[in-house]
PDB file of C-alpha atoms and ligand atoms in Angstrom:
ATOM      1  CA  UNK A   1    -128.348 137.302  34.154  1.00 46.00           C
ATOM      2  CA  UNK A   2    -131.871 139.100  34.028  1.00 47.00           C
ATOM      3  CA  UNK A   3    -133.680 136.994  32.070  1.00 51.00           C
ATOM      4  CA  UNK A   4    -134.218 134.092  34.284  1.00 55.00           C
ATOM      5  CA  UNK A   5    -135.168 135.224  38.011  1.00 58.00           C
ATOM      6  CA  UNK A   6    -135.335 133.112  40.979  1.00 72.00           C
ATOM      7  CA  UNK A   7    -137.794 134.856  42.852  1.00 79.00           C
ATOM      8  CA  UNK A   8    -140.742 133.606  43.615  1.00 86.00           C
ATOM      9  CA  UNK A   9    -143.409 133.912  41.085  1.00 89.00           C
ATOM     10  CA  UNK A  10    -146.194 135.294  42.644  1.00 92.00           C
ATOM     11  CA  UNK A  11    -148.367 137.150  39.542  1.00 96.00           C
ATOM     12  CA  UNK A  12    -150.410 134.524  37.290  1.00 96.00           C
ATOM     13  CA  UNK A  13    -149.130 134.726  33.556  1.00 95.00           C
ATOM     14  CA  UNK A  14    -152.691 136.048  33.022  1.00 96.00           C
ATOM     15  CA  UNK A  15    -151.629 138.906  35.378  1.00 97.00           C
ATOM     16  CA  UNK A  16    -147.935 139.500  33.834  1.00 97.00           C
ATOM     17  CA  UNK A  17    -150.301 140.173  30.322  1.00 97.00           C
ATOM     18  CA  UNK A  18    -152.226 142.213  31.797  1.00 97.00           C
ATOM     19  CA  UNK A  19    -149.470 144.800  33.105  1.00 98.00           C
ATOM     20  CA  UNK A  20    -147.930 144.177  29.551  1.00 98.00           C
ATOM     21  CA  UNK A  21    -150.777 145.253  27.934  1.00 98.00           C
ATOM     22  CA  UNK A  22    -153.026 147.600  30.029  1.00 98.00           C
ATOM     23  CA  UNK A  23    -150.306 148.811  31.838  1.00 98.00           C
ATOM     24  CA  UNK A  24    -151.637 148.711  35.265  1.00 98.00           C
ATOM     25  CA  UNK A  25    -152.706 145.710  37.311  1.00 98.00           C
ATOM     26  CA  UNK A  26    -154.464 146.054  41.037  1.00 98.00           C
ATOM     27  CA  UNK A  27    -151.986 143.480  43.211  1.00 98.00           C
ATOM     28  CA  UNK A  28    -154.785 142.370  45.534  1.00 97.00           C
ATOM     29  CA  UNK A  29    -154.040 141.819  49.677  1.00 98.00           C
ATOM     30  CA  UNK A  30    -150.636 143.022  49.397  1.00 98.00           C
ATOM     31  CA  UNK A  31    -151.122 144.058  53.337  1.00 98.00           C
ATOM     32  CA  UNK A  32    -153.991 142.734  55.115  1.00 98.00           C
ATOM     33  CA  UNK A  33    -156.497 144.639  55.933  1.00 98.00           C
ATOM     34  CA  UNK A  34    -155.482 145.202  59.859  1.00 98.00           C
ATOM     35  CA  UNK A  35    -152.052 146.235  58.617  1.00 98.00           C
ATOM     36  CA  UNK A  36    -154.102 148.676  56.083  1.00 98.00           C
ATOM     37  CA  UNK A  37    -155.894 150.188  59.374  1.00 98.00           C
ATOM     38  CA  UNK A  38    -152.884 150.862  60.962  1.00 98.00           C
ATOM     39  CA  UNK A  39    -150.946 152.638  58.413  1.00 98.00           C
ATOM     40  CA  UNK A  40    -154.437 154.630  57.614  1.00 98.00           C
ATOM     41  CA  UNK A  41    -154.233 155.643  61.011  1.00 98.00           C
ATOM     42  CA  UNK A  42    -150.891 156.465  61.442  1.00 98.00           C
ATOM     43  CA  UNK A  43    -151.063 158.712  58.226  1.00 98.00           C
ATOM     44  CA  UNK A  44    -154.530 160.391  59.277  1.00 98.00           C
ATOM     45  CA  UNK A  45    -152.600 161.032  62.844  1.00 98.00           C
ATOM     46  CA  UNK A  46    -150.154 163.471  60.679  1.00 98.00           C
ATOM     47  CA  UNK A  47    -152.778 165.902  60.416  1.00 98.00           C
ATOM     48  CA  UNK A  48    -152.574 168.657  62.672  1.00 97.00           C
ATOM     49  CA  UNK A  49    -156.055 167.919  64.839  1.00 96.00           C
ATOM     50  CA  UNK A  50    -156.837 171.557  64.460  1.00 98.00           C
ATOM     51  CA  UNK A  51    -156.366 171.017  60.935  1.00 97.00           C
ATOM     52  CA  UNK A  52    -153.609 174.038  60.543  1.00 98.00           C
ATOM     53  CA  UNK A  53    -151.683 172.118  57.931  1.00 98.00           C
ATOM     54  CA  UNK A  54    -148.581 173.235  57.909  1.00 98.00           C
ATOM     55  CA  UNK A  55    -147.684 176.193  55.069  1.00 97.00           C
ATOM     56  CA  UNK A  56    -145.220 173.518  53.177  1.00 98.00           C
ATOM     57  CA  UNK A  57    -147.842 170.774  52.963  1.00 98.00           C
ATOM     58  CA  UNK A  58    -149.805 170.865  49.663  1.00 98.00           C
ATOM     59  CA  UNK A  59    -153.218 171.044  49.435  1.00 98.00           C
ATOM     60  CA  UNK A  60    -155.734 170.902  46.247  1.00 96.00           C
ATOM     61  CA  UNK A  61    -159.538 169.639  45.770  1.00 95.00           C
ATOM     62  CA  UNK A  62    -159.839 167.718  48.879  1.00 96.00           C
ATOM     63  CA  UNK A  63    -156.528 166.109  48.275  1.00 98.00           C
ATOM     64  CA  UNK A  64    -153.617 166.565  51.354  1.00 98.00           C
ATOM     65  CA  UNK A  65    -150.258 165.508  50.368  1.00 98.00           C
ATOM     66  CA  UNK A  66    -148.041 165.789  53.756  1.00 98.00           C
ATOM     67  CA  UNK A  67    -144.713 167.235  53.000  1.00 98.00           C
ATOM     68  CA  UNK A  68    -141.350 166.680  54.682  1.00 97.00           C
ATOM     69  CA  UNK A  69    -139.998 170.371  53.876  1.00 97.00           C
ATOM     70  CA  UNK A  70    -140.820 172.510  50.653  1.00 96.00           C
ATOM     71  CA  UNK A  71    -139.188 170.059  48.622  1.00 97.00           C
ATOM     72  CA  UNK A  72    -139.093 166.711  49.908  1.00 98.00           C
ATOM     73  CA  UNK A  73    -142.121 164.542  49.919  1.00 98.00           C
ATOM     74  CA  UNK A  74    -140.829 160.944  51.146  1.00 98.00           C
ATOM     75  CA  UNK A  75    -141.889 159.962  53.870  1.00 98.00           C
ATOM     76  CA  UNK A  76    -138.859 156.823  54.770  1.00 98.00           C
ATOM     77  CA  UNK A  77    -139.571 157.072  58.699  1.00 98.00           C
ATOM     78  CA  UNK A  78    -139.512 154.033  60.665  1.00 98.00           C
ATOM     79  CA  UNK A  79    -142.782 153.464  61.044  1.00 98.00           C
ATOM     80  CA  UNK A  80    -143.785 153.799  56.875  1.00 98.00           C
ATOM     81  CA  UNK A  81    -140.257 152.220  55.939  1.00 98.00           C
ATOM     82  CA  UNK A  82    -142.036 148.466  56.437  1.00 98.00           C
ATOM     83  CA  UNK A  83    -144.021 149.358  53.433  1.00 98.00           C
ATOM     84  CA  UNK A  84    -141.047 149.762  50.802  1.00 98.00           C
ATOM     85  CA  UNK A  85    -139.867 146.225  52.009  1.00 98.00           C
ATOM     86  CA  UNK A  86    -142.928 144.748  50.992  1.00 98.00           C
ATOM     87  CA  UNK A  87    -141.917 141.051  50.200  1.00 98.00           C
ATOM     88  CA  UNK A  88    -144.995 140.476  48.022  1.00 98.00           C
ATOM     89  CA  UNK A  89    -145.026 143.740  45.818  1.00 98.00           C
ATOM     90  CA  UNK A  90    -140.774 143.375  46.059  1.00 98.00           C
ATOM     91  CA  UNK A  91    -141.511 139.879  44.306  1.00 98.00           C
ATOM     92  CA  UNK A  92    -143.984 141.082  41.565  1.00 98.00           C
ATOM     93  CA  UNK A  93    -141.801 143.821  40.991  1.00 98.00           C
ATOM     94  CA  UNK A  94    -138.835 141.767  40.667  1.00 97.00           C
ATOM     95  CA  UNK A  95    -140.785 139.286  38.268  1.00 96.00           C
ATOM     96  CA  UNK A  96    -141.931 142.302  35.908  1.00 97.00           C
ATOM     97  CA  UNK A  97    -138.446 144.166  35.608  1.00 98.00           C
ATOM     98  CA  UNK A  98    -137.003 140.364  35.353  1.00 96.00           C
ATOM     99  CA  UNK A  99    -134.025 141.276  38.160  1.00 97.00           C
ATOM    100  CA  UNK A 100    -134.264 140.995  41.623  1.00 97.00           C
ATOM    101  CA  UNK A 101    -131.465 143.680  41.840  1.00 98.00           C
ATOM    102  CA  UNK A 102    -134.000 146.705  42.739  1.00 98.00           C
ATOM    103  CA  UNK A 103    -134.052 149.859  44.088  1.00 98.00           C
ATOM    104  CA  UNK A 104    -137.332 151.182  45.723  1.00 98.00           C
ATOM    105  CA  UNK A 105    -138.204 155.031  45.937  1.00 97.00           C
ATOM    106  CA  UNK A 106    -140.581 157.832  46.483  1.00 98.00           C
ATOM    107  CA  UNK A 107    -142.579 157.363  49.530  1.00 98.00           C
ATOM    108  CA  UNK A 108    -144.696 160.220  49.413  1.00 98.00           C
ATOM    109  CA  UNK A 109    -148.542 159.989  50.796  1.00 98.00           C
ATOM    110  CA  UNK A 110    -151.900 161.650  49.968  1.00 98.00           C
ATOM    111  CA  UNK A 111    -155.335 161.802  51.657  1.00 98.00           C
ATOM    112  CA  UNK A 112    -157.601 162.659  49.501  1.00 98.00           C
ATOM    113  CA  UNK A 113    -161.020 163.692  51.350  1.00 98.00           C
ATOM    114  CA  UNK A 114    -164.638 164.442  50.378  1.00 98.00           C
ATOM    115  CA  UNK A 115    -165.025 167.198  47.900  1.00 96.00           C
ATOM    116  CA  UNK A 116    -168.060 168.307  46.727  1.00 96.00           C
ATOM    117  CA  UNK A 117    -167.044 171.083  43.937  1.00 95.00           C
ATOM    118  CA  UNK A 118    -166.315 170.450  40.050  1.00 95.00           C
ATOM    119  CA  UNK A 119    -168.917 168.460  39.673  1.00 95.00           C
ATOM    120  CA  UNK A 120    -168.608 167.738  36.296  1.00 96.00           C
ATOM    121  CA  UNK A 121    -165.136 166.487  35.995  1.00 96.00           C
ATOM    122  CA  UNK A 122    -163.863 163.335  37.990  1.00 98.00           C
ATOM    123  CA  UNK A 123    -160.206 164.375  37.499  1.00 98.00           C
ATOM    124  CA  UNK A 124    -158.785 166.299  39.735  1.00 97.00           C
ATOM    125  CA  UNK A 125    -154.946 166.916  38.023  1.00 97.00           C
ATOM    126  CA  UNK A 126    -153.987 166.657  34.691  1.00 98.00           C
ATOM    127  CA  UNK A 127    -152.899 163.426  33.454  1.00 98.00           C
ATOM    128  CA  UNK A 128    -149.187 163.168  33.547  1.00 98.00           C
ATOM    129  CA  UNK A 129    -146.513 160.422  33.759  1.00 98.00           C
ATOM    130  CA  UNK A 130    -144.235 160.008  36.749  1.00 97.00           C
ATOM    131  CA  UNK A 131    -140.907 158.619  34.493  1.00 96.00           C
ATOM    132  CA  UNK A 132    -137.886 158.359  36.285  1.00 95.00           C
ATOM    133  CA  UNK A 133    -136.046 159.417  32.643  1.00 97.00           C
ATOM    134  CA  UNK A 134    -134.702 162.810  32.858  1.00 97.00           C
ATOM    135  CA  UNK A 135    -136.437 165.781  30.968  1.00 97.00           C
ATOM    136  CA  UNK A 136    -132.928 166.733  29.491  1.00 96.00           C
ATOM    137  CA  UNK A 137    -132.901 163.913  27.483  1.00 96.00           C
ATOM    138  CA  UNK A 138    -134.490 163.893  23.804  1.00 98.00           C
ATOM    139  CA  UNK A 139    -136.084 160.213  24.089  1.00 98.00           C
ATOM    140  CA  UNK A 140    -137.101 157.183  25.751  1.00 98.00           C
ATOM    141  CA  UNK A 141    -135.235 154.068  25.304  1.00 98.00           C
ATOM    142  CA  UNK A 142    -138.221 152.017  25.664  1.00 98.00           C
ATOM    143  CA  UNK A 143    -135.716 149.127  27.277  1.00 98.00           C
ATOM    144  CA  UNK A 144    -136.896 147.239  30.221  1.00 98.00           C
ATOM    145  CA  UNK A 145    -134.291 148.424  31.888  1.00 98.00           C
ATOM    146  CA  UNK A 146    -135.569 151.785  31.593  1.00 98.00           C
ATOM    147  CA  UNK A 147    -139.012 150.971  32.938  1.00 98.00           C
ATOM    148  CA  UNK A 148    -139.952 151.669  36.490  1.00 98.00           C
ATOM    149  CA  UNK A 149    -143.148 150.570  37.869  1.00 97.00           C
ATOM    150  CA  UNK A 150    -144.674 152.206  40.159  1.00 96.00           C
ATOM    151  CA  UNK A 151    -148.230 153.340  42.298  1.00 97.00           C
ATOM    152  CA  UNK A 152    -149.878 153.324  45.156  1.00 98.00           C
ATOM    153  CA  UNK A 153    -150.926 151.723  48.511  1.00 98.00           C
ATOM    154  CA  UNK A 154    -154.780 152.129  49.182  1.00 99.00           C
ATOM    155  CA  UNK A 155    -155.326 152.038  53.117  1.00 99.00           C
ATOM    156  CA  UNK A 156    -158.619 152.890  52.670  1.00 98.00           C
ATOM    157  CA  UNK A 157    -161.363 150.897  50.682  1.00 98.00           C
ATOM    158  CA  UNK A 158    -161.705 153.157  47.372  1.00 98.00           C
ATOM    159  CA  UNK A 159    -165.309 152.377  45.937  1.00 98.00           C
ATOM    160  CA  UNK A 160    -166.211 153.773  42.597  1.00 98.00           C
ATOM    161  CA  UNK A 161    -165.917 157.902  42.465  1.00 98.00           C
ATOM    162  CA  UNK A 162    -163.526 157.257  45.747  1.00 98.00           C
ATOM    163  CA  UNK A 163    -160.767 159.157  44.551  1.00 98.00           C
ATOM    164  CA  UNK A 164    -158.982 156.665  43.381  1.00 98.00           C
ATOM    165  CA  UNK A 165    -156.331 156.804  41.202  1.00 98.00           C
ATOM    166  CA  UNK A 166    -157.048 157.354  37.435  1.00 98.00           C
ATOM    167  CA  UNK A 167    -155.516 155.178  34.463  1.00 98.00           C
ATOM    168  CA  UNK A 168    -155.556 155.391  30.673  1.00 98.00           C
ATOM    169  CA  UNK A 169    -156.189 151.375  29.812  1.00 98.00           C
ATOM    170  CA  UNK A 170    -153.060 150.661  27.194  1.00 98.00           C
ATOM    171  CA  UNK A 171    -152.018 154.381  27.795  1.00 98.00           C
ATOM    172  CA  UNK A 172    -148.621 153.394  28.628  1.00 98.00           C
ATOM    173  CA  UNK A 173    -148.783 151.510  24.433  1.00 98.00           C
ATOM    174  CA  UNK A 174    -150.030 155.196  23.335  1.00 98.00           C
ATOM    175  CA  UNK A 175    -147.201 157.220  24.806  1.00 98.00           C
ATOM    176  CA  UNK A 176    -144.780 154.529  23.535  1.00 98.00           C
ATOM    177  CA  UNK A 177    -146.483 155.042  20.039  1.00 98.00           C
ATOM    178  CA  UNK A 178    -146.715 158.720  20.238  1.00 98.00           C
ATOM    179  CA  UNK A 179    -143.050 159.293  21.587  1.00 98.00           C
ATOM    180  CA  UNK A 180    -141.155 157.165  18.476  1.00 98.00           C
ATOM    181  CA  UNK A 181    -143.009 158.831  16.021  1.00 98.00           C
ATOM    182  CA  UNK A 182    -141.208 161.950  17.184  1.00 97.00           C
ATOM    183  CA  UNK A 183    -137.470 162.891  17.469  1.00 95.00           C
ATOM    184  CA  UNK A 184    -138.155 164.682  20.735  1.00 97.00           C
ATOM    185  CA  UNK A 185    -140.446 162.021  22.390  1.00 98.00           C
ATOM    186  CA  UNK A 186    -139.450 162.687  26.068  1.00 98.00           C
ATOM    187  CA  UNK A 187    -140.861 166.677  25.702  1.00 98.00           C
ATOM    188  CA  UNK A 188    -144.511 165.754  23.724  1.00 98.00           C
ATOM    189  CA  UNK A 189    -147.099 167.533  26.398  1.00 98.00           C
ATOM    190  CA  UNK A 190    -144.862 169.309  28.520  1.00 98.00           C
ATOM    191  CA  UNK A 191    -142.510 166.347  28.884  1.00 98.00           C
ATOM    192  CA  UNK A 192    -145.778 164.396  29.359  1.00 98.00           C
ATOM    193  CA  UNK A 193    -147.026 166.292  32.721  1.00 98.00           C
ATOM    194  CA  UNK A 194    -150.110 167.956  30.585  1.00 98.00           C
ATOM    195  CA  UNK A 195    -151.857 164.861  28.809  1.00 98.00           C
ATOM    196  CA  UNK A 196    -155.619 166.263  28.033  1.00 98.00           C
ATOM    197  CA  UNK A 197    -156.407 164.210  24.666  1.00 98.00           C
ATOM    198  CA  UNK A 198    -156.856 160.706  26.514  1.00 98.00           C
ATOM    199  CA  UNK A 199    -159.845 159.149  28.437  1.00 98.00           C
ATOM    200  CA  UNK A 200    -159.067 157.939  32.044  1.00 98.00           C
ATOM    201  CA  UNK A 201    -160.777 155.381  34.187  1.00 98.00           C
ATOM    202  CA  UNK A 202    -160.547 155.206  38.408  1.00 98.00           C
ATOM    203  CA  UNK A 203    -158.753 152.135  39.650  1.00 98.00           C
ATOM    204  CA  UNK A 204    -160.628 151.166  42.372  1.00 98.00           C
ATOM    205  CA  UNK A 205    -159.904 148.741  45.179  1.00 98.00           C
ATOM    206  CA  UNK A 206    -159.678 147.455  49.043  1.00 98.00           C
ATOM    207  CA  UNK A 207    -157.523 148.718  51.910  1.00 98.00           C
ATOM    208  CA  UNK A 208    -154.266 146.574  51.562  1.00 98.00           C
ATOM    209  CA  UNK A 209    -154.508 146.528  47.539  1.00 98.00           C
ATOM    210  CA  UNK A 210    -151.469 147.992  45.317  1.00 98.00           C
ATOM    211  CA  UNK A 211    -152.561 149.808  42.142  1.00 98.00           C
ATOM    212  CA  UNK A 212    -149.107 149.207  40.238  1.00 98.00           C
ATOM    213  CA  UNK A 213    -148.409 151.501  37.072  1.00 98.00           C
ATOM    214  CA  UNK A 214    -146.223 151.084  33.971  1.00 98.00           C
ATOM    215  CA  UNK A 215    -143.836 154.624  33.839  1.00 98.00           C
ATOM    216  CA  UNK A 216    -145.275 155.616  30.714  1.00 98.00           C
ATOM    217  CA  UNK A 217    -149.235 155.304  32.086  1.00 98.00           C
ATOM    218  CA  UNK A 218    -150.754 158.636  31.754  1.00 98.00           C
ATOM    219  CA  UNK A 219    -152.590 158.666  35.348  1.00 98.00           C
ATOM    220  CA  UNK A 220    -154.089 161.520  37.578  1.00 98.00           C
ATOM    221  CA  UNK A 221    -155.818 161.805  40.980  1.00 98.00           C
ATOM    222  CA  UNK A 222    -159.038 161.991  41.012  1.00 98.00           C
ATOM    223  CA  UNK A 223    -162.249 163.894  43.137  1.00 98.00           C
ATOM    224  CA  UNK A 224    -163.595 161.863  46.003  1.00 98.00           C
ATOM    225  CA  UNK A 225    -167.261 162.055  46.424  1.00 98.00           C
ATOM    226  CA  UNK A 226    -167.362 159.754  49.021  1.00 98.00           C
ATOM    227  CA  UNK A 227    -167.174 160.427  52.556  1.00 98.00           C
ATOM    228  CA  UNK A 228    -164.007 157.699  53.237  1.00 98.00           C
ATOM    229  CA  UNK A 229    -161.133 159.371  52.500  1.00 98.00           C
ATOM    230  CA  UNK A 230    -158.322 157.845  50.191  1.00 98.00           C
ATOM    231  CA  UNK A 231    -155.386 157.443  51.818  1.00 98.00           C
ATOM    232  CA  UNK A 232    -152.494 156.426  50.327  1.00 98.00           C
ATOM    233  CA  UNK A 233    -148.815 155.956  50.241  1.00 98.00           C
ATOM    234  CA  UNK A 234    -146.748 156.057  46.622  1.00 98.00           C
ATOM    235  CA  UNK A 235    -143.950 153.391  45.589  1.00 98.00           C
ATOM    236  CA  UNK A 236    -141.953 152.559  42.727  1.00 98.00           C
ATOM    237  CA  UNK A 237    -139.869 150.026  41.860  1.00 98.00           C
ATOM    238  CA  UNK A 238    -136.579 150.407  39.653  1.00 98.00           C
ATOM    239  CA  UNK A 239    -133.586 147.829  37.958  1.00 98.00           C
ATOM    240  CA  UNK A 240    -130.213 149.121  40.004  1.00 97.00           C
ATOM    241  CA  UNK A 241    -128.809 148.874  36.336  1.00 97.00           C
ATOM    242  CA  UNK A 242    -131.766 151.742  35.241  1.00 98.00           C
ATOM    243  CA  UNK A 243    -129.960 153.398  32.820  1.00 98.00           C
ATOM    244  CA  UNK A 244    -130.513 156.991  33.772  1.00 98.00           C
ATOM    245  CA  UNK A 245    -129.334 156.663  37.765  1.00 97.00           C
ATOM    246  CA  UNK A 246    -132.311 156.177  39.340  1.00 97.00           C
ATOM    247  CA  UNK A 247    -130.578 152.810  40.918  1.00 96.00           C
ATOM    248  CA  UNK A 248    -127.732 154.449  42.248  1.00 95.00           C
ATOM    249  CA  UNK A 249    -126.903 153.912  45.655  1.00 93.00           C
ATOM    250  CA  UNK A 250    -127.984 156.449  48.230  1.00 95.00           C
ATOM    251  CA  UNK A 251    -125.185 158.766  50.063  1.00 94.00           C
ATOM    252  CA  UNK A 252    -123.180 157.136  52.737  1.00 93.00           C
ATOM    253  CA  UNK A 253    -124.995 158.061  56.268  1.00 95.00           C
ATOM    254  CA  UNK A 254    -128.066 158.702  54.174  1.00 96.00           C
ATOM    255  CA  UNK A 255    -130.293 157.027  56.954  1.00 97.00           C
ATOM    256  CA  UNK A 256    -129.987 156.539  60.617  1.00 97.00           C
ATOM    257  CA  UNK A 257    -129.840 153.210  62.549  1.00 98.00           C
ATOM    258  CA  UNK A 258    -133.923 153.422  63.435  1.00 98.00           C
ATOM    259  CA  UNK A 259    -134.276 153.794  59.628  1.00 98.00           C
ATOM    260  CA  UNK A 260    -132.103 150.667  58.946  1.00 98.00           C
ATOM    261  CA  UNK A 261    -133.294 148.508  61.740  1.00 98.00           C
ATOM    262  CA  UNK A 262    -136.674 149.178  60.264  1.00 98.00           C
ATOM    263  CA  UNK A 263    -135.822 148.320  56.742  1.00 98.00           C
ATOM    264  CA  UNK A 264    -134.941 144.974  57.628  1.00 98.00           C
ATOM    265  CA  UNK A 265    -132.661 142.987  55.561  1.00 98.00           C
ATOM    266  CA  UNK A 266    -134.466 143.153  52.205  1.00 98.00           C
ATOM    267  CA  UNK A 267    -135.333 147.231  52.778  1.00 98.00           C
ATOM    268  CA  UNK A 268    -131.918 147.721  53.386  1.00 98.00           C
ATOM    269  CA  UNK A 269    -130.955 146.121  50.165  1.00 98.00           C
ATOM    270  CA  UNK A 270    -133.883 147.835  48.194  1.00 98.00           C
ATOM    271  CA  UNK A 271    -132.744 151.301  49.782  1.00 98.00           C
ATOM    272  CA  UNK A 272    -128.965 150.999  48.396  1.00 97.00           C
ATOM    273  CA  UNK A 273    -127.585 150.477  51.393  1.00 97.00           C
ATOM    274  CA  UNK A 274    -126.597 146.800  51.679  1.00 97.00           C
ATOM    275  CA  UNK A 275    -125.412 145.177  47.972  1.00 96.00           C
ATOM    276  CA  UNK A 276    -127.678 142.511  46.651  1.00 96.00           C
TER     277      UNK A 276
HETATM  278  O1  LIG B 301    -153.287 160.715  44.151  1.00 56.94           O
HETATM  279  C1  LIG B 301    -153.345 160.092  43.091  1.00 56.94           C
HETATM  280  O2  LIG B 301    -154.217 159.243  42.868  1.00 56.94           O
HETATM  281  C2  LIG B 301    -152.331 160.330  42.025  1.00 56.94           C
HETATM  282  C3  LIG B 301    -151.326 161.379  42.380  1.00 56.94           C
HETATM  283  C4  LIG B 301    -150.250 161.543  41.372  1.00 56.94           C
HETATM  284  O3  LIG B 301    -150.167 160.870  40.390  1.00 56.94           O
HETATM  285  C5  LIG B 301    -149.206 162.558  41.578  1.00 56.94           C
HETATM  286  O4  LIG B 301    -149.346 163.386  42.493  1.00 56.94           O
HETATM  287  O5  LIG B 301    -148.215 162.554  40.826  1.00 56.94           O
HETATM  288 FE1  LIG B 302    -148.330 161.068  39.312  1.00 56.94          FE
END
C-alpha cells in the first residue's frame, strides 16, 4: 500500500539520496519568486509599524517569531493556508514518506533581522531536533512511518551569514547512531533540544526555496549579518498512519469556512479535514 506511490515524482533519485543521506535537501522554486514577495510582505506587514511587538510574541538576537497567543504559534489564516497546500513540496513529501496519505502541520513564522552582537558565534539557538515523537517515550522507532520531514519557506533570498537555517550534514545518521546505542535514546541531550558536540553549516538559498529537514537533523537558527531579513514560514510533513498521533485528524469545527475555502481541495485533505 505505501511502497509504491502514484504521485508524481518530482525529486531526481540523485535528490531522494541526498535527503537519505545528508538529511536535508534545498527543494528549489517551490513558489516563484513573485509569490515569495508577497508572502514576505504579508508577514513583514504583521509587525506592529511602531515596532511595539506584542508582549506574547518572542523575540531573541534579531530573530521575531509572531505568536498567535502565549502558546500557539501557527499561523493557518487564509491568507498563509495556500502555503501548506503546496502541490510541489506535498509531492516530494509524499515521494519521501512513500504515502500520499499526509498530514501537514506547524505553520509558525520567523523574521530574523540584522544583528550585529555575538560576533563570534553564527548560531543563534542551540541545536535541537523538532521530532514529532513524544518525550514520554524511551525510544525512537526509527520506522519511516515515524519520520516527519519538515523546514522552512525562505521568502527572502538568504546569502551566506543570512540567517539561514543551520544543519548538521548526516546529523540526522548521528542521532540515529547515538540514540540505539542507548536504552533511553529519545532523552540523550535534553530529549535532543541541547545538541552542543556537533558542527553546523547555514543552508542557504532564494526566496521561493524549501530547506526540507529529516526529524532527527540537529538544526538551529542562526545570526543574520546581513541587512535582508530572513523571513520565513515552518512546515512539516507527516504519514496519517505516524505512529505516535501526529496524523490524527483535527477536532470537528477545528477551522472556519474562510480557512477551508482557502485550503482548497488538497489543504483540506492535508489538514484532516476531508479523508484521502
Ligand atoms: O529559524 C530557524 O532557522 C530555525 C528555528 C528553529 O529551528 C526553531 O525555532 O525550532
Ligand atoms: Fe527547530
Amino acid at each position: 500500500m505505501t511502497t509504491v506511490v502514484e504521485t508524481p515524482q518530482v525529486l531526481s533519485d540523485a535528490e531522494i539520496t541526498q535527503f537519505w543521506e545528508q538529511g536535508y535537501l534545498l527543494v528549489r522554486g517551490a513558489i516563484s519568486r513573485e509569490e515569495a514577495a508577497h508572502y514576505r510582505d504579508h508577514i513583514l506587514d504583521m509587525i506592529p509599524r511602531n515596532l511595539a511587538l506584542p508582549e506574547h510574541w518572542h523575540s531573541a538576537a534579531g530573530r521575531i517569531k509572531p505568536m498567535r497567543n502565549a502558546h500557539d504559534h501557527t499561523f493557518d489564516t487564509p491568507e498563509l493556508l495556500p502555503l501548506w497546500a503546496n502541490e510541489k513540496l506535498y509531492h516530494v513529501a509524499a515521494q519521501l514518506l512513500e504515502s500520499t496519505r499526509l498530514r501537514v502541520l506547524d505553520g509558525s513564522l520567523g523574521i530574523t533581522l540584522r544583528n550585529d552582537s555575538d560576533r563570534d558565534r553564527a548560531l543563534s539557538q542551540t541545536l535541537h531536533i523538532d521530532a514529532s515523537v513524544p518525550t514520554d517515550i524511551d525510544q525512537f522507532l526509527f520506522s519511516l512511518a515515524e519520520v516527519q520531514i519538515g523546514g522552512c519557506f525562505y521568502f527572502t533570498d538568504v546569502l551566506p551569514n543570512g540567517g539561514g537555517i543551520h544543519v548538521v550534514p548526516g546529523g540526522h545518521r548521528i542521532v540515529e547512531e547515538e540514540a540505539r546505542a542507548h536504552p533511553q535514546g529519545r532523552h540523550l541531550y535534553d530529549n535532543w533540544k541541547r545538541i552542543t558536540h556537533l558542527e553546523s553549516v547555514e543552508v542557504t538559498g532564494e526566496a521561493g526555496d524549501f530547506a526540507l529537514l529529516h526529524h532527527l537533523m540537529p538544526h538551529g537558527a542562526s545570526h543574520n549579518r546581513r541587512s535582508t531579513p530572513r523571513v520565513a514560514q515552518f512546515l512539516r510533513w507527516v504519514r496519517e498512519d505516524q505512529p505516535h498521533g501526529a496524523g490524527k485528524a483535527p477536532e470537528p469545527g477545528r477551522y472556519g469556512a474562510r480557512q477551508l475555502e482557502a485550503a482548497g481541495p488538497l489543504g483540506r485533505k492535508l489538514l484532516g479535514v476531508e479523508p484521502w
